[in-house]
mmCIF file of C-alpha atoms in Angstrom:
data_model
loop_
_atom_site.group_PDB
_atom_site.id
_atom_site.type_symbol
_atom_site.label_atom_id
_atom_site.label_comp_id
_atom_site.label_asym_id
_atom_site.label_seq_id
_atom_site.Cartn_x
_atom_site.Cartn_y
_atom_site.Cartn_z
ATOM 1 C CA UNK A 40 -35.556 -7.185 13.600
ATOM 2 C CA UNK A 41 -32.003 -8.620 12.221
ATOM 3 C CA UNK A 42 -33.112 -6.875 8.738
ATOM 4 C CA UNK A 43 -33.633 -3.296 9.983
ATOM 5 C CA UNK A 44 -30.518 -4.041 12.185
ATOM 6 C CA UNK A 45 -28.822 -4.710 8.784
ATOM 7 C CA UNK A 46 -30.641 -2.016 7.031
ATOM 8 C CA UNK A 47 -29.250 0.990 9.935
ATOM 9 C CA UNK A 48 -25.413 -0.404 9.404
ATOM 10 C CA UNK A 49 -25.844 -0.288 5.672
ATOM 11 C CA UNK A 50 -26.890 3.202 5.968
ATOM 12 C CA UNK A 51 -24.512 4.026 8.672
ATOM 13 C CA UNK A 52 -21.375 2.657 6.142
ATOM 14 C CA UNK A 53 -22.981 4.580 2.967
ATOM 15 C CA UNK A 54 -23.221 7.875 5.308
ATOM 16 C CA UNK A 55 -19.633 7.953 6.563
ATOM 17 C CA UNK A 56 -18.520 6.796 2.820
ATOM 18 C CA UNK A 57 -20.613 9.932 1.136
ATOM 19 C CA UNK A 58 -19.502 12.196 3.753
ATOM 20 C CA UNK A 59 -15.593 11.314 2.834
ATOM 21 C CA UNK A 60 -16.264 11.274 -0.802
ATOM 22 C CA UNK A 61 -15.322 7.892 -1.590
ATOM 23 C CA UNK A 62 -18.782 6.228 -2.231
ATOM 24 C CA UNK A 63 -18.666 6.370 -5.494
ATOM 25 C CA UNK A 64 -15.358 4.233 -5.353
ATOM 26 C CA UNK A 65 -16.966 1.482 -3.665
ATOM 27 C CA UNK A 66 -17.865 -1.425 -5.535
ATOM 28 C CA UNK A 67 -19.441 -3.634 -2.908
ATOM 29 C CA UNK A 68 -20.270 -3.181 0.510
ATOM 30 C CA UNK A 69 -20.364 -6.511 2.294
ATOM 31 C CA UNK A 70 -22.099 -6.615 5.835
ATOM 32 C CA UNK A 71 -23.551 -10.069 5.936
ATOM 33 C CA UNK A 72 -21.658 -10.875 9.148
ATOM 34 C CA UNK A 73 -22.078 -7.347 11.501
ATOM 35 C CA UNK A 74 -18.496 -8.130 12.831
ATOM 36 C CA UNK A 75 -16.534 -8.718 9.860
ATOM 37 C CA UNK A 76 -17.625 -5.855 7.514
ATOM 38 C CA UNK A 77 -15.977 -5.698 3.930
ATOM 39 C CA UNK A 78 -15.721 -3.069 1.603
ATOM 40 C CA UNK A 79 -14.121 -3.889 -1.648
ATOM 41 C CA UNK A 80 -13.242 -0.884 -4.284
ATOM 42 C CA UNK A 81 -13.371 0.126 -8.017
ATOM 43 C CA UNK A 82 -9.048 -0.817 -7.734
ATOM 44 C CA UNK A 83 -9.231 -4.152 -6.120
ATOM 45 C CA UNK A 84 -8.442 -3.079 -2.616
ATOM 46 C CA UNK A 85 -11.009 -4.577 0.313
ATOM 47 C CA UNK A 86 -11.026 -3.187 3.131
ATOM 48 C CA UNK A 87 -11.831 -4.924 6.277
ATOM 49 C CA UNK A 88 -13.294 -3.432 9.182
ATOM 50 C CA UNK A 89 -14.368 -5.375 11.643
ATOM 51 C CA UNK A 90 -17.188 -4.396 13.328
ATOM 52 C CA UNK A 91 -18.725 -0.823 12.678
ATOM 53 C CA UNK A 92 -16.715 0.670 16.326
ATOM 54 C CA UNK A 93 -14.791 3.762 15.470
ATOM 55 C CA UNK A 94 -16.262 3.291 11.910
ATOM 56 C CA UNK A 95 -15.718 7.031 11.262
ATOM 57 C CA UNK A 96 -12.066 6.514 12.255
ATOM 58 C CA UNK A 97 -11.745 3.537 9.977
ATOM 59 C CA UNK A 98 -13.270 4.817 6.846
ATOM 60 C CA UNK A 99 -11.043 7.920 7.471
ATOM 61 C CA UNK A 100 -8.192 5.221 7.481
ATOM 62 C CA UNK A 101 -9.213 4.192 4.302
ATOM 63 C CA UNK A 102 -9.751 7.752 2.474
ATOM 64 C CA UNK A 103 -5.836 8.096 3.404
ATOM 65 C CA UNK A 104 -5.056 4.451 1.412
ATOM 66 C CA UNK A 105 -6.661 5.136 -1.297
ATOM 67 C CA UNK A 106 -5.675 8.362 -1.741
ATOM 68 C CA UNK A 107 -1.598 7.097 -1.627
ATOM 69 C CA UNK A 108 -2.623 4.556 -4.499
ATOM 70 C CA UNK A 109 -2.753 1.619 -2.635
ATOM 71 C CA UNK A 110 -5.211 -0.970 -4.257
ATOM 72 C CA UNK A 111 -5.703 -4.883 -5.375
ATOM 73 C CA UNK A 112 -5.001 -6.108 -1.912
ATOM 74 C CA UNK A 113 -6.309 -6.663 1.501
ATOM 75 C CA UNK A 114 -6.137 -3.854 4.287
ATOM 76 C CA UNK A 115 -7.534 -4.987 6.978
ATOM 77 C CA UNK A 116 -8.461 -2.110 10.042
ATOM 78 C CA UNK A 117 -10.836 -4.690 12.679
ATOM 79 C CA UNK A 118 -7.882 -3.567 14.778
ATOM 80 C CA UNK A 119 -7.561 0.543 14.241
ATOM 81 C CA UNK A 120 -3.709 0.531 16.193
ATOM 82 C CA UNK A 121 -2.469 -2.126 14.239
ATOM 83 C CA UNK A 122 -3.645 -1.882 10.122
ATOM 84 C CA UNK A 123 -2.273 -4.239 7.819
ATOM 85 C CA UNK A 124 -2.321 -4.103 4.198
ATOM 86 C CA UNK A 125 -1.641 -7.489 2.162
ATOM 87 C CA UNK A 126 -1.118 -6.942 -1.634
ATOM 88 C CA UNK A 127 -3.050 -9.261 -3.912
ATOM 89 C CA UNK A 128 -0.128 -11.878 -6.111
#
């Protein structure tokens, strides 16, 4: 039961990541704990999302970032009205 729990929010991250063309950016998709979701990218930013709420909204969130060249830090979206972004030293 936990796997194919797993299994649907894997899917449900690639989906929303194919549908705004970034999958192929992605360089690891971390969902071992459901409520603190990672993504990390091919520039070094990771993306935290929380849980996968408003996970549309929040991958759209990160399509924007990426696309203004941020990268190699931490943005961090578990809390869509109040993103942060922390750039690696």
């Amino acid at each position: 039961y936990k796997n194919e729990n797993a299994f649907k929010l894997q899917m449900q991250c690639v989906n929303v990541l194919r549908d705004k063309g970034i999958l192929e950016k992605v360089a690891k998709l971390d969902i071992a704990n459901s409520s603190n979701i990672k993504i990390t990218f091919d520039n070094g930013l990771v993306a935290e999302i929380g849980n996968n709420e408003e996970i549309e909204y929040k991958i759209k969130m990160i399509e924007t970032v990426l696309g203004e060249g941020y990268g190699s830090g931490i943005f961090n979206i578990a809390n869509t009205a109040q993103p942060t972004y922390r750039k690696n030293k």
